[in-house]
Tab-separated table of C-alpha atoms in Angstrom:
chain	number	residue	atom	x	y	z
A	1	UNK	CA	132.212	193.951	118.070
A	2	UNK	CA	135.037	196.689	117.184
A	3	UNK	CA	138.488	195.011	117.085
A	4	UNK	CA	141.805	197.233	117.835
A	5	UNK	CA	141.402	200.762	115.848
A	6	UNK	CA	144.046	202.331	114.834
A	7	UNK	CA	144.423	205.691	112.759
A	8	UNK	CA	146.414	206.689	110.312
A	9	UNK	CA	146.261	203.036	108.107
A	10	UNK	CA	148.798	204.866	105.906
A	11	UNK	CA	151.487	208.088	107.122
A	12	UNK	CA	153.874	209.300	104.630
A	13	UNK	CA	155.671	212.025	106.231
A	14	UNK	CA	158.892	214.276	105.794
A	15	UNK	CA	162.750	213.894	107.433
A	16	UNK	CA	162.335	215.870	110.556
A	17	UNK	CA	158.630	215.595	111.021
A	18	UNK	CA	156.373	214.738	114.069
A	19	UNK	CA	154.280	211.506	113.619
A	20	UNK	CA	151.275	211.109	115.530
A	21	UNK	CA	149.959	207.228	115.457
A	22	UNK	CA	146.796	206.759	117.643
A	23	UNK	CA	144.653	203.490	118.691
A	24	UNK	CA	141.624	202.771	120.956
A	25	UNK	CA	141.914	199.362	122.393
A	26	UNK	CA	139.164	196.794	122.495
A	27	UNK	CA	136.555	198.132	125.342
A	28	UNK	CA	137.010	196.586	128.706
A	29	UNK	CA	140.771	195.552	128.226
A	30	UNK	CA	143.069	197.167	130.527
A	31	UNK	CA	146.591	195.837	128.766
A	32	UNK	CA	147.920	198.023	125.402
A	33	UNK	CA	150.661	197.400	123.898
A	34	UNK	CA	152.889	199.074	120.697
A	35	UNK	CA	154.638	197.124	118.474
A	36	UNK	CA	156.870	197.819	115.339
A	37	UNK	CA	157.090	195.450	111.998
A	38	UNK	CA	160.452	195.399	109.935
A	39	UNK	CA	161.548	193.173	107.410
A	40	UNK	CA	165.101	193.376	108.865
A	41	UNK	CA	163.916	193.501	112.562
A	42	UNK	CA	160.332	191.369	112.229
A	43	UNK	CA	158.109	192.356	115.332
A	44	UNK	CA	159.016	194.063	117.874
A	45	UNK	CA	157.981	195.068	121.331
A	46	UNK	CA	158.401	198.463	121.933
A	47	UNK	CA	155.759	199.830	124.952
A	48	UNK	CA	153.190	198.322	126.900
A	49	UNK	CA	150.452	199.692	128.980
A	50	UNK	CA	148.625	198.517	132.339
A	51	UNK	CA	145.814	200.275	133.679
A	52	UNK	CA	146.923	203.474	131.330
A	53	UNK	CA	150.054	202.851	133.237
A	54	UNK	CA	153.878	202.368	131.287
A	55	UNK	CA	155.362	199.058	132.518
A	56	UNK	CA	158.013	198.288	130.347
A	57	UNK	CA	159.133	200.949	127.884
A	58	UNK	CA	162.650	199.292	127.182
A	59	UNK	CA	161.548	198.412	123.490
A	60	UNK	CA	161.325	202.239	122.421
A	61	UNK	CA	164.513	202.778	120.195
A	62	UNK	CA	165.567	206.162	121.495
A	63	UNK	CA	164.373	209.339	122.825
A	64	UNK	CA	162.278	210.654	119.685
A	65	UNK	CA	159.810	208.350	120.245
A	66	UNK	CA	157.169	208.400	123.075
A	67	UNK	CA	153.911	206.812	123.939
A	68	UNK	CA	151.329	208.146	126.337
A	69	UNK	CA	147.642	206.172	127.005
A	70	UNK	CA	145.643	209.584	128.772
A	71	UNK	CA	142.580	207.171	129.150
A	72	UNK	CA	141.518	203.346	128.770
A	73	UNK	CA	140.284	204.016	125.464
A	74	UNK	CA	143.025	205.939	124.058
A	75	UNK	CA	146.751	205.543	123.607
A	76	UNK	CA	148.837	207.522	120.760
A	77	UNK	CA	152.914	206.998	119.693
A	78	UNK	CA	154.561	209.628	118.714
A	79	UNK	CA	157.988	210.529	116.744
A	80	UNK	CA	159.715	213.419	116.855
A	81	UNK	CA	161.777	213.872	114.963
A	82	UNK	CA	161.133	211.058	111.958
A	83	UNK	CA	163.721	209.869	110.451
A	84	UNK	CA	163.729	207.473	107.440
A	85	UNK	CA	164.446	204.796	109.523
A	86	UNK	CA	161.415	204.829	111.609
A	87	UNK	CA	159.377	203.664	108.521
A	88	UNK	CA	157.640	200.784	109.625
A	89	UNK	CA	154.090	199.175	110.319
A	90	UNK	CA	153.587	199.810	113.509
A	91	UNK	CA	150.762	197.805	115.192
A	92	UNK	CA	148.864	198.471	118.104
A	93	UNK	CA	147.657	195.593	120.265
A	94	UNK	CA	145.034	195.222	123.567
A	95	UNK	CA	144.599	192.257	125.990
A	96	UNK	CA	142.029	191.746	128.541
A	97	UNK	CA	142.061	192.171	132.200
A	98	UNK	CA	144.217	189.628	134.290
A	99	UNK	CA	146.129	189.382	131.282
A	100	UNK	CA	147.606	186.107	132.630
A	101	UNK	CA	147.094	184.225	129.257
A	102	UNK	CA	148.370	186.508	127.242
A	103	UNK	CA	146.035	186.368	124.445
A	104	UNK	CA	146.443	189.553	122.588
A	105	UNK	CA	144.255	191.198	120.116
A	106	UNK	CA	145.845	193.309	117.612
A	107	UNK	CA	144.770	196.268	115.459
A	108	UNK	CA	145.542	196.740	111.530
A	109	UNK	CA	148.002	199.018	111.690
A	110	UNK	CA	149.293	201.738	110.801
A	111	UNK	CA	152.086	201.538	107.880
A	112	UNK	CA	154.657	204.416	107.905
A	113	UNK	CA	156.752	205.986	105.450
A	114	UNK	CA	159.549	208.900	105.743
A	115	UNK	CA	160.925	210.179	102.996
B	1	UNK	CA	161.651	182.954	127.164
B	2	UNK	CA	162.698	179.966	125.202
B	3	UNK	CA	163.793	180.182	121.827
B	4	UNK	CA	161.659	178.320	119.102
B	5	UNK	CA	162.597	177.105	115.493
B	6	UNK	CA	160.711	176.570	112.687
B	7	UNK	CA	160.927	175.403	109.444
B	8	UNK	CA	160.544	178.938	107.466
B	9	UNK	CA	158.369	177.912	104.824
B	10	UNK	CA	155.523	175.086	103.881
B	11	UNK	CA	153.457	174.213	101.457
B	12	UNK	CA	149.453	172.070	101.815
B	13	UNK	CA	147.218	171.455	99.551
B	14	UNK	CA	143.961	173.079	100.087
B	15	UNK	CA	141.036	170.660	102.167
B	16	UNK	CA	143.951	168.778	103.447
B	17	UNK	CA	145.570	168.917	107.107
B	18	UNK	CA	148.317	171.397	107.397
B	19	UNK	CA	150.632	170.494	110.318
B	20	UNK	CA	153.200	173.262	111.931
B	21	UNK	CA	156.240	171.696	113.691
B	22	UNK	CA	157.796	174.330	116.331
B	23	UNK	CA	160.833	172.758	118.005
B	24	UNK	CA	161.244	174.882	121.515
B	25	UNK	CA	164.324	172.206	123.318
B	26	UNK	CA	164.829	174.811	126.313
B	27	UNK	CA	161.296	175.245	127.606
B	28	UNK	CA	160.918	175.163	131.240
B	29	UNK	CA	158.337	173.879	133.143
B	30	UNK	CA	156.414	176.563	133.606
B	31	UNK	CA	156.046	178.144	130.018
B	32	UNK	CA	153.404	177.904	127.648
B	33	UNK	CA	153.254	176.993	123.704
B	34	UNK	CA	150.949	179.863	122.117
B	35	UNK	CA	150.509	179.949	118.013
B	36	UNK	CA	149.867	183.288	116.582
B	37	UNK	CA	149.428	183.841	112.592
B	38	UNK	CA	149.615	187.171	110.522
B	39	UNK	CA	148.067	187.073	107.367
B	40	UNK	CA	149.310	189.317	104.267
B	41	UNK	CA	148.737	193.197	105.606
B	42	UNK	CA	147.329	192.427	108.931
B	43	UNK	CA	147.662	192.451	112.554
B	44	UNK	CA	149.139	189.001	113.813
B	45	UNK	CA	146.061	187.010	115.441
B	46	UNK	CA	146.122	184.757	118.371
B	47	UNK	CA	144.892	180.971	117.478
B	48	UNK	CA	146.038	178.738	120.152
B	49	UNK	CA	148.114	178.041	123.744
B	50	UNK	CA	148.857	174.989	126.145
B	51	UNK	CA	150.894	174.188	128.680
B	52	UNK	CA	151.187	170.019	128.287
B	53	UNK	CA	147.841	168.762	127.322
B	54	UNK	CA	146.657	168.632	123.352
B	55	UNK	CA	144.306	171.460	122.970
B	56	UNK	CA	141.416	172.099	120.334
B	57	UNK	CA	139.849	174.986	119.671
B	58	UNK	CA	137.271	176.272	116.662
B	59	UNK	CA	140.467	176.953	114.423
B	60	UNK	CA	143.346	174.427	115.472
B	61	UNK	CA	144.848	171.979	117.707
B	62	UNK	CA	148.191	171.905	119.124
B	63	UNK	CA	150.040	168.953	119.644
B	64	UNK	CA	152.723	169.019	122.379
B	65	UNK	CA	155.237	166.166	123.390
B	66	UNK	CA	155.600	164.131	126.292
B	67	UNK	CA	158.695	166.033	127.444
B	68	UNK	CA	156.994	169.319	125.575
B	69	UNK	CA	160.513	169.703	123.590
B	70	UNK	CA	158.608	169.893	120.165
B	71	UNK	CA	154.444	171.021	119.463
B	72	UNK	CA	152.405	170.700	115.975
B	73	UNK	CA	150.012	173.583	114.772
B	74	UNK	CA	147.071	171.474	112.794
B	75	UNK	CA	145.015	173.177	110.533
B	76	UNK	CA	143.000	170.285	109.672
B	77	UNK	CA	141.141	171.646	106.730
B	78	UNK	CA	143.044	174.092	105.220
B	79	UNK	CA	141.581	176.615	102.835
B	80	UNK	CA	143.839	179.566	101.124
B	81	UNK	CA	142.700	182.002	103.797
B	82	UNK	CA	144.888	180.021	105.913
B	83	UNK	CA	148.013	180.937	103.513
B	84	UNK	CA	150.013	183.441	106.462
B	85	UNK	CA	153.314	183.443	108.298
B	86	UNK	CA	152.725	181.534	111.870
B	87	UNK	CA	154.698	181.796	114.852
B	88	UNK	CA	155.034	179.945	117.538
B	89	UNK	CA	156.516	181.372	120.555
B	90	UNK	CA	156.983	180.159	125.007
B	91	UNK	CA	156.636	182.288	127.607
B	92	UNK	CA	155.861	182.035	130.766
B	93	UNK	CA	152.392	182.665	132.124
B	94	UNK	CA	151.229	184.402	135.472
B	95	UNK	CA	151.750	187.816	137.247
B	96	UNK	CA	149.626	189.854	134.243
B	97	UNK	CA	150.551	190.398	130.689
B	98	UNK	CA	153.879	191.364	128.942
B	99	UNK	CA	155.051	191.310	125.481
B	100	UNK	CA	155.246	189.018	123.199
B	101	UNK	CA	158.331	188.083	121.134
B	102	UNK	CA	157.640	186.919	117.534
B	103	UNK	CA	160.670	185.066	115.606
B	104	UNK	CA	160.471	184.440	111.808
B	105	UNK	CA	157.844	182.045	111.663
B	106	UNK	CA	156.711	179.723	109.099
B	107	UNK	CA	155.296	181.046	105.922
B	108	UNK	CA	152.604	178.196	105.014
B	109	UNK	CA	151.425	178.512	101.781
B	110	UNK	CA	147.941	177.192	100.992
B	111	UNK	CA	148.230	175.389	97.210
B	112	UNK	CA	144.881	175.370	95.627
């Protein structure tokens, strides 16, 4: 069975750039959620998803980034602008319907870099 | 959710048991204990939860206390596959899915 996809693996991108990061969830799960990967910061929460629906975007770091999920099987995270900051591995995760235990499957992600 | 600590690194010998000690003093009675590893340049990957009974599954058990202060990850044959940062983390369960919230983790280190 396909696990979490998500595209770019790799991103090296410009100051001042957009960043487009995409993922399709597992089939049939109806929880995504974003996450981010530091070494200062570790993982961290920053969107998640019900039913294509935001719940709790309180996680995104400020205004340049967004997240949108236009379909079950589609979600994408976007920056605009990038700064150097933002560079990061930025994982995308899905969780099945009910959700109640939690058990979330996550994608390999995709590893940013701005320059 | 409550706050865990771990010891931040461990090392096992390969073939032998590799137990996890997650200390989580503040949990309330309705949180569970849920184990998650990341391996080296992957997603983080869910192995195990309970509430107050021992649980086994195909890659662990977890051991959790009486008064479910403290749990134990066991890896009872370990192989250097299992070499990855694990985290143990409490949250409360029910009313759908939210995030999760990862701490540091302990970086086991399989020794061949």
């Amino acid at each position: 069975d396909a696990g979490v996809i998500q595209s770019p693996r790799h991103e090296v991108t410009e100051m001042g750039q957009e960043v487009t990061l995409r993922c399709k969830p597992i089939s049939g799960h109806d929880y995504l959620f974003w996450y981010r990967q530091t070494m200062m910061r570790g993982l961290e929460l920053l969107i998640y998803f019900n039913n294509n629906v935001p719940i709790d975007d309180s996680g995104m770091p400020e205004d340049r980034f967004s997240a949108k999920m236009p379909n079950a099987s589609f979600s994408t995270l976007k920056i605009q602008p990038s700064e150097p900051r933002d560079s990061a591995v930025y994982f995308c995760a899905s969780s099945p319907p009910g959700g109640a235990f939690n058990e979330q499957f996550f994608g390999p992600g995709t590893r940013l870099t701005v320059l | 959710d409550a706050k865990t600590t771990q010891p931040p690194s461990m090392d096992c010998a390969e073939g032998r048991a590799a137990n996890l000690p997650c200390n989580h003093s503040t949990i309330s009675g309705n949180e569970y204990v849920y184990w998650y590893r990341q391996i080296h340049s992957q997603g983080p990957q869910y192995i195990i939860h309970g509430l107050k009974n021992n649980e086994t599954n195909e890659m662990a058990s977890l051991i959790i206390t009486e008064d479910r202060k403290s749990s134990t990850l066991i890896l009872p044959h370990a192989t250097l596959r299992d070499t990855a940062v694990y985290y143990c983390i409490v949250r409360v369960v029910g009313g759908g899915a939210d995030g999760l919230t990862f701490g540091k983790g302990t970086h086991l280190i399989i020794q061949p």
